[in-house]
Amino acid sequence: MKLNDMQKKVVYSNERFLFLLAGAGSGKTRVVIERIKYLLDQGIQIDEILALTFTNKATNEMKHRVGRADLWIHTFHQFCFQELKRQTKYNYKIFNEEDHDFSKKELLEIAIYKNSFFKKRKPKIYDAYQTYLSNKQLKDFDDLLLDYLAHIKLSNEHKFTYIFVDEFQDTNELQYRILKELINENANCLCVGDPDQSIYRFRGANPSIINQYVKDYHAYVEKLIVNYRSNSTIINHANRLIRRNYRAYKKDLIPNKKHTNNISSYIFMSQDEESKFVLNKIKVWIEDGIRPEEVAILYRQHHRCYHLINLLKIEEFNYYHEINSNLNSHHINVLSIHQAKGLEFDAVIILGLESNTFPSMHTHQKLLLEEERRLMFVAITRAKEHLIFTHIKYNDYFQRQKPSLFIKESGIKSKLYK
């Protein structure tokens, strides 16, 4: 498929600093790849280009699609670790998140404290944790960034002429400080992101860094708003939902696929009834020619998928319920919405749309509710063709459940399943 006019503007741009506001399914990775290829064709040397991503999967995909394994494409952490080892005597091992006595909550608080560049409140356990790391010659992921930031301020090492940052809405304070150090007097920078898909605030991500970058570098803002993934019904309802958030950069996605397909929302009396319906629906889709790996069941909270998983086990049905879903095997995907970010499927069921489950019960604050709404937007925009919402009337303790406000906000009417 040819590049559209918006994509071409970015690929061939002469702007030194750019922010690309790239909507879901708008081909942002392709734009970054085509721009890197264009720069190489213009005679830019391979070691003048640095692309920073957020997952190993994205790193490998970009290297493969550019066709150059020697490209400087890394996650922030990989890049910092590699450079520290290359430029200094950095003989530390990486902290294993499984092998210790610290709780997940404590580790998250420590991570947020570090990646806010020590602006947030210092956790009580912090000093004991740092002593533990020091005694065992260990560094955690945030230490890699902190140590590299300290190092780069003093060194005149590798300078890049063209810098790319993907998923820029997920950047934290510490990563942005590193980026600012990397941008020297000759550097050009393209940051790509979508504030509507910013779903990692709980880990310290700060989407307002987009505004900071635009202001600090007088960056030119381009938009990619044509969605190539989902049919027009899915896009219209996704737009309707996300418009309720305060957004510094407003955009409506425009569907490239003009055909429509109804979105259904079903009310079930119990989780058992819901699970049986989901299993039968999957079977129908597969009979209709949809490959199992093109089906995803998404949920906000882990407890809401247990009934379904048990039924899939009883029926000896192939499913995948882990991070790093191997999408080449013949199984359906049962994923949290966070795990599904960046993926796409022909058919999606969003499970457990009850009040206090999704949005979760801690979201009375406006900021938290907006984050949950972005999560719902991400869930909806994973679907290419078929999309179903489900919610139950009674939980396992026979307590009545209210439907999620996100169903109504998406403009969908629920019907009782019979």
Short mmCIF file of C-alpha atoms in Angstrom, two decimals:
data_model
loop_
_atom_site.label_atom_id
_atom_site.label_comp_id
_atom_site.label_asym_id
_atom_site.label_seq_id
_atom_site.Cartn_x
_atom_site.Cartn_y
_atom_site.Cartn_z
CA MET A 1 0.00 0.00 0.00
CA LYS A 2 1.25 3.49 -0.89
CA LEU A 3 1.95 6.05 1.81
CA ASN A 4 -0.90 8.52 2.30
CA ASP A 5 -0.27 12.30 2.13
CA MET A 6 -0.01 12.67 5.93
CA GLN A 7 2.52 9.81 6.11
CA LYS A 8 4.58 11.26 3.23
CA LYS A 9 4.84 14.65 4.99
CA VAL A 10 6.56 12.96 7.92
CA VAL A 11 8.77 10.54 5.95
CA TYR A 12 10.22 13.34 3.78
CA SER A 13 10.04 16.18 6.33
CA ASN A 14 12.86 18.75 6.68
CA GLU A 15 11.66 19.79 10.15
CA ARG A 16 14.40 19.35 12.73
CA PHE A 17 12.02 18.55 15.59
CA LEU A 18 8.75 16.72 15.02
CA PHE A 19 6.03 15.25 17.18
CA LEU A 20 3.88 12.76 15.29
CA LEU A 21 0.44 12.42 16.87
CA ALA A 22 -0.30 8.93 15.56
CA GLY A 23 -3.75 7.45 16.14
CA ALA A 24 -4.42 3.75 16.72
CA GLY A 25 -3.90 1.67 13.57
CA SER A 26 -2.61 4.64 11.56
CA GLY A 27 0.65 3.05 10.38
CA LYS A 28 3.07 4.89 12.67
CA THR A 29 5.69 2.10 12.71
CA ARG A 30 5.67 2.08 8.92
CA VAL A 31 6.28 5.85 8.85
CA VAL A 32 9.28 5.54 11.19
CA ILE A 33 10.68 2.65 9.11
CA GLU A 34 10.18 4.49 5.79
CA ARG A 35 11.85 7.60 7.21
CA ILE A 36 14.87 5.57 8.40
CA LYS A 37 15.12 3.95 4.93
CA TYR A 38 14.84 7.39 3.30
CA LEU A 39 17.65 8.79 5.48
CA LEU A 40 19.89 5.82 4.63
CA ASP A 41 19.13 6.39 0.91
CA GLN A 42 20.16 10.04 1.38
CA GLY A 43 23.60 8.89 2.52
CA ILE A 44 23.13 9.20 6.30
CA GLN A 45 25.44 6.68 8.01
CA ILE A 46 23.85 3.87 10.00
CA ASP A 47 25.56 4.83 13.28
CA GLU A 48 24.12 8.37 13.07
CA ILE A 49 20.58 7.00 13.57
CA LEU A 50 19.15 5.94 16.95
CA ALA A 51 15.62 4.62 17.48
CA LEU A 52 14.33 4.09 21.03
CA THR A 53 11.35 1.81 21.62
CA PHE A 54 9.55 0.37 24.65
CA THR A 55 9.51 -3.39 23.97
CA ASN A 56 11.91 -6.01 22.63
CA LYS A 57 9.17 -7.09 20.23
CA ALA A 58 9.03 -3.59 18.67
CA THR A 59 12.84 -3.48 18.46
CA ASN A 60 13.06 -6.78 16.60
CA GLU A 61 10.15 -5.94 14.31
CA MET A 62 11.69 -2.60 13.28
CA LYS A 63 15.12 -4.13 12.58
CA HIS A 64 13.48 -6.83 10.48
CA ARG A 65 11.33 -4.36 8.52
CA VAL A 66 14.19 -1.95 7.79
CA GLY A 67 16.28 -4.95 6.79
CA ARG A 68 19.34 -3.91 8.81
CA ALA A 69 20.28 -5.92 11.90
CA ASP A 70 23.09 -3.43 12.68
CA LEU A 71 20.71 -0.51 13.20
CA TRP A 72 20.80 1.27 16.58
CA ILE A 73 17.24 0.27 17.56
CA HIS A 74 16.92 -0.47 21.27
CA THR A 75 14.62 -0.15 24.23
CA PHE A 76 15.72 2.68 26.55
CA HIS A 77 17.07 0.12 29.04
CA GLN A 78 18.97 -1.94 26.44
CA PHE A 79 20.55 1.20 25.03
CA CYS A 80 21.69 2.54 28.41
CA PHE A 81 23.02 -0.85 29.59
CA GLN A 82 24.88 -1.44 26.32
CA GLU A 83 26.45 2.03 26.36
CA LEU A 84 27.50 1.77 30.02
CA LYS A 85 29.18 -1.58 29.33
CA ARG A 86 30.83 -0.24 26.17
CA GLN A 87 32.10 3.00 27.67
CA THR A 88 32.76 2.14 31.33
CA LYS A 89 33.68 -0.82 33.55
CA TYR A 90 30.05 -1.63 34.28
CA ASN A 91 30.16 -5.10 35.84
CA TYR A 92 26.74 -5.26 37.44
CA LYS A 93 24.13 -7.98 37.08
CA ILE A 94 20.48 -7.05 36.57
CA PHE A 95 18.12 -7.43 39.53
CA ASN A 96 15.84 -10.45 39.07
CA GLU A 97 12.27 -9.45 39.89
CA GLU A 98 11.43 -12.99 41.08
CA ASP A 99 14.27 -13.79 43.50
CA HIS A 100 13.85 -11.55 46.61
CA ASP A 101 11.57 -10.65 49.53
CA PHE A 102 10.23 -7.29 48.29
CA SER A 103 6.54 -7.06 47.39
CA LYS A 104 5.30 -5.99 43.94
CA LYS A 105 3.80 -2.88 45.54
CA GLU A 106 7.14 -1.92 47.11
CA LEU A 107 9.02 -2.46 43.83
CA LEU A 108 6.49 -0.31 41.96
CA GLU A 109 6.81 2.51 44.53
CA ILE A 110 10.62 2.37 44.24
CA ALA A 111 10.45 2.39 40.42
CA ILE A 112 8.12 5.42 40.42
CA TYR A 113 10.40 7.24 42.89
CA LYS A 114 13.45 6.62 40.70
CA ASN A 115 11.87 7.30 37.32
CA SER A 116 10.28 10.53 38.57
CA PHE A 117 13.92 11.56 39.17
CA PHE A 118 13.29 11.45 42.94
CA LYS A 119 10.44 13.99 42.80
CA LYS A 120 7.83 11.61 44.24
CA ARG A 121 7.75 10.59 47.92
CA LYS A 122 10.60 8.33 48.98
CA PRO A 123 9.30 4.83 49.87
CA LYS A 124 10.04 3.58 53.41
CA ILE A 125 11.72 0.44 52.09
CA TYR A 126 13.98 2.39 49.69
CA ASP A 127 17.23 2.43 51.73
CA ALA A 128 16.94 -1.26 52.64
CA TYR A 129 16.31 -2.08 48.97
CA GLN A 130 19.36 -0.08 47.79
CA THR A 131 21.53 -1.80 50.42
CA TYR A 132 20.26 -5.19 49.17
CA LEU A 133 21.24 -4.29 45.58
CA SER A 134 24.63 -2.94 46.62
CA ASN A 135 25.52 -6.03 48.68
CA LYS A 136 24.74 -8.30 45.75
CA GLN A 137 26.38 -6.12 43.03
CA LEU A 138 22.99 -5.65 41.35
CA LYS A 139 21.30 -2.85 39.41
CA ASP A 140 17.61 -2.56 38.59
CA PHE A 141 16.20 -1.23 35.31
CA ASP A 142 15.81 2.32 36.60
CA ASP A 143 19.44 2.31 37.82
CA LEU A 144 20.56 1.65 34.24
CA LEU A 145 18.86 4.89 33.19
CA LEU A 146 20.10 6.87 36.20
CA ASP A 147 23.69 5.66 35.74
CA TYR A 148 23.65 6.36 32.01
CA LEU A 149 22.23 9.86 32.61
CA ALA A 150 25.07 10.61 35.06
CA HIS A 151 27.60 9.19 32.56
CA ILE A 152 26.36 11.03 29.45
CA LYS A 153 26.47 14.40 31.23
CA LEU A 154 30.25 13.94 31.60
CA SER A 155 31.11 12.18 28.34
CA ASN A 156 31.48 13.29 24.75
CA GLU A 157 30.77 9.82 23.43
CA HIS A 158 28.56 8.72 20.55
CA LYS A 159 26.48 11.53 19.09
CA PHE A 160 23.46 10.81 16.91
CA THR A 161 22.18 13.03 14.10
CA TYR A 162 18.73 11.45 13.84
CA ILE A 163 16.84 10.26 16.93
CA PHE A 164 13.46 8.51 16.94
CA VAL A 165 11.36 7.75 20.02
CA ASP A 166 8.37 5.44 19.63
CA GLU A 167 5.39 5.26 22.06
CA PHE A 168 6.36 8.69 23.38
CA GLN A 169 3.19 8.90 25.52
CA ASP A 170 4.73 6.21 27.76
CA THR A 171 7.90 8.19 28.55
CA ASN A 172 8.76 9.08 32.13
CA GLU A 173 10.72 12.01 33.56
CA LEU A 174 14.00 10.06 33.66
CA GLN A 175 13.75 8.89 30.04
CA TYR A 176 12.98 12.43 28.89
CA ARG A 177 16.09 13.74 30.68
CA ILE A 178 18.18 11.15 28.81
CA LEU A 179 16.60 12.19 25.50
CA LYS A 180 17.46 15.85 26.21
CA GLU A 181 21.10 14.88 26.79
CA LEU A 182 21.16 12.90 23.53
CA ILE A 183 19.82 15.87 21.55
CA ASN A 184 22.98 17.81 20.75
CA GLU A 185 23.34 20.96 18.59
CA ASN A 186 23.21 18.90 15.35
CA ALA A 187 20.51 16.41 16.28
CA ASN A 188 17.12 15.96 14.61
CA CYS A 189 14.39 14.26 16.61
CA LEU A 190 11.08 12.61 15.74
CA CYS A 191 8.91 11.52 18.68
CA VAL A 192 5.85 9.41 17.90
CA GLY A 193 2.94 8.79 20.23
CA ASP A 194 -0.75 8.87 21.01
CA PRO A 195 -1.87 10.44 24.31
CA ASP A 196 -5.21 8.59 23.89
CA GLN A 197 -3.28 5.33 24.38
CA SER A 198 -1.31 6.41 27.44
CA ILE A 199 -2.07 3.60 29.92
CA TYR A 200 1.06 3.36 32.09
CA ARG A 201 0.69 6.31 34.50
CA PHE A 202 0.71 3.78 37.37
CA ARG A 203 4.32 2.96 36.39
CA GLY A 204 5.39 6.60 36.17
CA ALA A 205 4.66 7.36 32.50
CA ASN A 206 3.74 11.00 32.02
CA PRO A 207 1.92 11.95 28.79
CA SER A 208 2.39 15.69 29.57
CA ILE A 209 6.04 15.15 28.53
CA ILE A 210 4.68 15.41 24.96
CA ASN A 211 3.72 19.07 25.64
CA GLN A 212 7.10 19.61 27.31
CA TYR A 213 8.99 18.30 24.26
CA VAL A 214 6.91 20.39 21.83
CA LYS A 215 7.58 23.48 23.98
CA ASP A 216 11.29 22.80 24.68
CA TYR A 217 12.17 22.26 21.01
CA HIS A 218 9.39 24.23 19.24
CA ALA A 219 8.58 20.90 17.63
CA TYR A 220 6.27 20.79 14.64
CA VAL A 221 3.17 18.63 15.28
CA GLU A 222 1.93 16.36 12.49
CA LYS A 223 -1.08 14.03 12.77
CA LEU A 224 -1.81 10.53 11.46
CA ILE A 225 -5.54 9.97 11.83
CA VAL A 226 -6.50 7.50 9.09
CA ASN A 227 -7.07 4.12 10.75
CA TYR A 228 -6.29 1.12 8.54
CA ARG A 229 -7.17 -1.52 11.12
CA SER A 230 -10.81 -1.37 12.16
CA ASN A 231 -14.13 -1.07 10.32
CA SER A 232 -16.03 2.21 10.52
CA THR A 233 -18.46 1.09 13.27
CA ILE A 234 -15.61 0.25 15.64
CA ILE A 235 -13.87 3.58 14.92
CA ASN A 236 -17.05 5.65 15.35
CA HIS A 237 -17.71 4.13 18.79
CA ALA A 238 -14.03 4.46 19.83
CA ASN A 239 -14.11 8.17 18.87
CA ARG A 240 -17.35 8.65 20.77
CA LEU A 241 -15.83 7.20 23.95
CA ILE A 242 -12.47 9.01 23.96
CA ARG A 243 -13.97 12.45 23.24
CA ARG A 244 -15.10 12.46 26.89
CA ASN A 245 -11.49 12.83 28.06
CA TYR A 246 -9.70 16.16 28.34
CA ARG A 247 -7.16 16.07 25.48
CA ALA A 248 -4.48 18.67 24.75
CA TYR A 249 -4.26 17.30 21.19
CA LYS A 250 -7.73 16.59 19.85
CA LYS A 251 -8.22 14.16 16.99
CA ASP A 252 -10.89 11.89 15.60
CA LEU A 253 -9.79 8.73 13.83
CA ILE A 254 -11.01 8.38 10.23
CA PRO A 255 -11.68 4.78 9.17
CA ASN A 256 -10.09 3.66 5.91
CA LYS A 257 -12.41 0.60 5.89
CA LYS A 258 -15.81 2.05 5.04
CA HIS A 259 -17.89 -1.08 5.71
CA THR A 260 -19.72 -1.54 8.99
CA ASN A 261 -20.27 -4.39 11.41
CA ASN A 262 -22.49 -4.25 14.49
CA ILE A 263 -20.93 -4.10 17.95
CA SER A 264 -22.96 -6.15 20.43
CA SER A 265 -23.12 -5.82 24.20
CA TYR A 266 -24.67 -8.70 26.19
CA ILE A 267 -25.88 -8.96 29.79
CA PHE A 268 -25.55 -12.42 31.39
CA MET A 269 -27.08 -13.60 34.64
CA SER A 270 -23.77 -15.20 35.76
CA GLN A 271 -20.15 -15.74 34.77
CA ASP A 272 -20.94 -19.37 33.90
CA GLU A 273 -23.52 -18.26 31.35
CA GLU A 274 -21.11 -15.63 30.02
CA SER A 275 -18.26 -18.18 29.65
CA LYS A 276 -20.46 -20.66 27.74
CA PHE A 277 -21.54 -17.89 25.36
CA VAL A 278 -17.92 -16.80 24.77
CA LEU A 279 -16.79 -20.36 24.04
CA ASN A 280 -19.67 -20.90 21.57
CA LYS A 281 -18.97 -17.55 19.89
CA ILE A 282 -15.31 -18.49 19.42
CA LYS A 283 -16.37 -21.81 17.84
CA VAL A 284 -18.74 -20.00 15.43
CA TRP A 285 -16.02 -17.52 14.43
CA ILE A 286 -13.56 -20.37 13.78
CA GLU A 287 -16.19 -22.24 11.70
CA ASP A 288 -16.68 -19.02 9.72
CA GLY A 289 -12.99 -19.05 8.80
CA ILE A 290 -11.41 -16.80 11.44
CA ARG A 291 -8.11 -18.32 12.57
CA PRO A 292 -7.94 -19.00 16.36
CA GLU A 293 -4.92 -16.69 16.79
CA GLU A 294 -7.03 -13.84 15.32
CA VAL A 295 -9.43 -14.07 18.30
CA ALA A 296 -8.76 -12.22 21.57
CA ILE A 297 -10.61 -12.16 24.89
CA LEU A 298 -9.56 -9.02 26.76
CA TYR A 299 -10.12 -8.19 30.41
CA ARG A 300 -9.29 -5.38 32.85
CA GLN A 301 -8.85 -7.49 35.99
CA HIS A 302 -7.42 -11.00 36.19
CA HIS A 303 -10.20 -12.44 38.36
CA ARG A 304 -12.72 -11.85 35.54
CA CYS A 305 -11.15 -14.42 33.21
CA TYR A 306 -10.91 -17.36 35.67
CA HIS A 307 -14.36 -18.83 34.86
CA LEU A 308 -13.61 -18.72 31.13
CA ILE A 309 -10.13 -20.21 31.54
CA ASN A 310 -11.58 -23.11 33.56
CA LEU A 311 -14.15 -23.80 30.85
CA LEU A 312 -11.45 -23.67 28.14
CA LYS A 313 -9.44 -26.22 30.16
CA ILE A 314 -12.43 -28.54 30.58
CA GLU A 315 -13.16 -28.34 26.84
CA GLU A 316 -9.44 -28.85 26.09
CA PHE A 317 -9.52 -25.72 23.97
CA ASN A 318 -6.22 -24.17 22.84
CA TYR A 319 -5.73 -20.77 24.42
CA TYR A 320 -2.85 -18.48 25.32
CA HIS A 321 -2.87 -16.66 28.66
CA GLU A 322 0.59 -15.16 29.06
CA ILE A 323 2.54 -12.07 28.16
CA ASN A 324 4.50 -12.32 24.86
CA SER A 325 1.73 -14.10 23.06
CA ASN A 326 3.11 -16.34 20.33
CA LEU A 327 0.77 -15.28 17.57
CA ASN A 328 1.84 -17.95 15.09
CA SER A 329 0.33 -20.90 16.96
CA HIS A 330 -3.27 -22.05 16.65
CA HIS A 331 -4.78 -20.76 19.86
CA ILE A 332 -7.06 -17.96 20.95
CA ASN A 333 -5.58 -15.20 23.11
CA VAL A 334 -6.83 -14.47 26.62
CA LEU A 335 -5.03 -11.24 27.55
CA SER A 336 -5.22 -8.28 29.89
CA ILE A 337 -5.75 -5.04 27.96
CA HIS A 338 -2.23 -3.91 28.94
CA GLN A 339 -0.81 -7.09 27.36
CA ALA A 340 -2.84 -6.51 24.18
CA LYS A 341 -1.51 -3.00 23.55
CA GLY A 342 0.14 -2.81 20.14
CA LEU A 343 -1.61 -5.99 18.92
CA GLU A 344 -4.61 -6.41 16.61
CA PHE A 345 -7.18 -9.17 16.08
CA ASP A 346 -10.04 -9.94 13.67
CA ALA A 347 -12.43 -10.59 16.56
CA VAL A 348 -12.35 -9.21 20.12
CA ILE A 349 -14.54 -9.81 23.17
CA ILE A 350 -14.08 -7.35 26.05
CA LEU A 351 -15.01 -9.33 29.15
CA GLY A 352 -16.32 -8.06 32.48
CA LEU A 353 -17.65 -4.59 31.73
CA GLU A 354 -19.12 -4.05 35.20
CA SER A 355 -18.91 -0.97 37.33
CA ASN A 356 -16.03 -1.34 39.86
CA THR A 357 -14.39 -3.96 37.62
CA PHE A 358 -13.83 -1.73 34.59
CA PRO A 359 -13.48 1.11 35.38
CA SER A 360 -12.02 -0.24 38.61
CA MET A 361 -13.40 0.88 41.97
CA HIS A 362 -10.46 3.22 42.63
CA THR A 363 -11.34 5.58 39.82
CA HIS A 364 -13.44 8.27 41.45
CA GLN A 365 -10.70 10.78 40.68
CA LYS A 366 -11.00 12.39 37.25
CA LEU A 367 -7.40 11.59 36.25
CA LEU A 368 -7.75 7.91 37.11
CA LEU A 369 -11.08 7.64 35.32
CA GLU A 370 -9.53 9.20 32.21
CA GLU A 371 -6.71 6.63 32.33
CA GLU A 372 -9.30 3.80 32.52
CA ARG A 373 -11.18 5.36 29.59
CA ARG A 374 -7.96 5.35 27.56
CA LEU A 375 -7.59 1.67 28.45
CA MET A 376 -11.10 1.01 27.10
CA PHE A 377 -10.17 2.95 23.93
CA VAL A 378 -7.10 0.71 23.51
CA ALA A 379 -9.28 -2.40 23.98
CA ILE A 380 -11.86 -1.30 21.40
CA THR A 381 -9.23 -0.38 18.80
CA ARG A 382 -7.58 -3.83 18.92
CA ALA A 383 -10.55 -5.17 16.88
CA LYS A 384 -10.51 -5.21 13.10
CA GLU A 385 -13.95 -6.66 12.29
CA HIS A 386 -15.93 -8.13 15.21
CA LEU A 387 -16.35 -6.62 18.67
CA ILE A 388 -18.48 -7.80 21.61
CA PHE A 389 -18.84 -6.38 25.15
CA THR A 390 -20.00 -8.62 28.01
CA HIS A 391 -21.17 -7.95 31.56
CA ILE A 392 -22.95 -9.93 34.27
CA LYS A 393 -25.98 -9.16 36.42
CA TYR A 394 -24.85 -11.14 39.50
CA ASN A 395 -21.37 -12.05 40.71
CA ASP A 396 -20.40 -15.34 42.42
CA TYR A 397 -21.72 -13.98 45.75
CA PHE A 398 -25.12 -13.13 44.16
CA GLN A 399 -24.41 -9.41 44.50
CA ARG A 400 -26.02 -7.31 41.79
CA GLN A 401 -23.58 -5.68 39.35
CA LYS A 402 -24.08 -2.41 37.52
CA PRO A 403 -22.93 -2.16 33.89
CA SER A 404 -19.78 -0.15 33.15
CA LEU A 405 -20.39 3.48 32.17
CA PHE A 406 -18.02 2.85 29.22
CA ILE A 407 -20.73 0.84 27.43
CA LYS A 408 -23.08 3.83 27.38
CA GLU A 409 -20.24 6.27 26.62
CA SER A 410 -19.33 4.19 23.56
CA GLY A 411 -22.92 4.59 22.36
CA ILE A 412 -23.78 0.87 22.62
CA LYS A 413 -27.04 -0.55 24.02
CA SER A 414 -26.81 -3.78 26.01
CA LYS A 415 -29.30 -6.62 25.58
CA LEU A 416 -30.05 -9.49 27.93
CA TYR A 417 -28.68 -12.74 26.51
CA LYS A 418 -31.37 -15.39 26.02
#
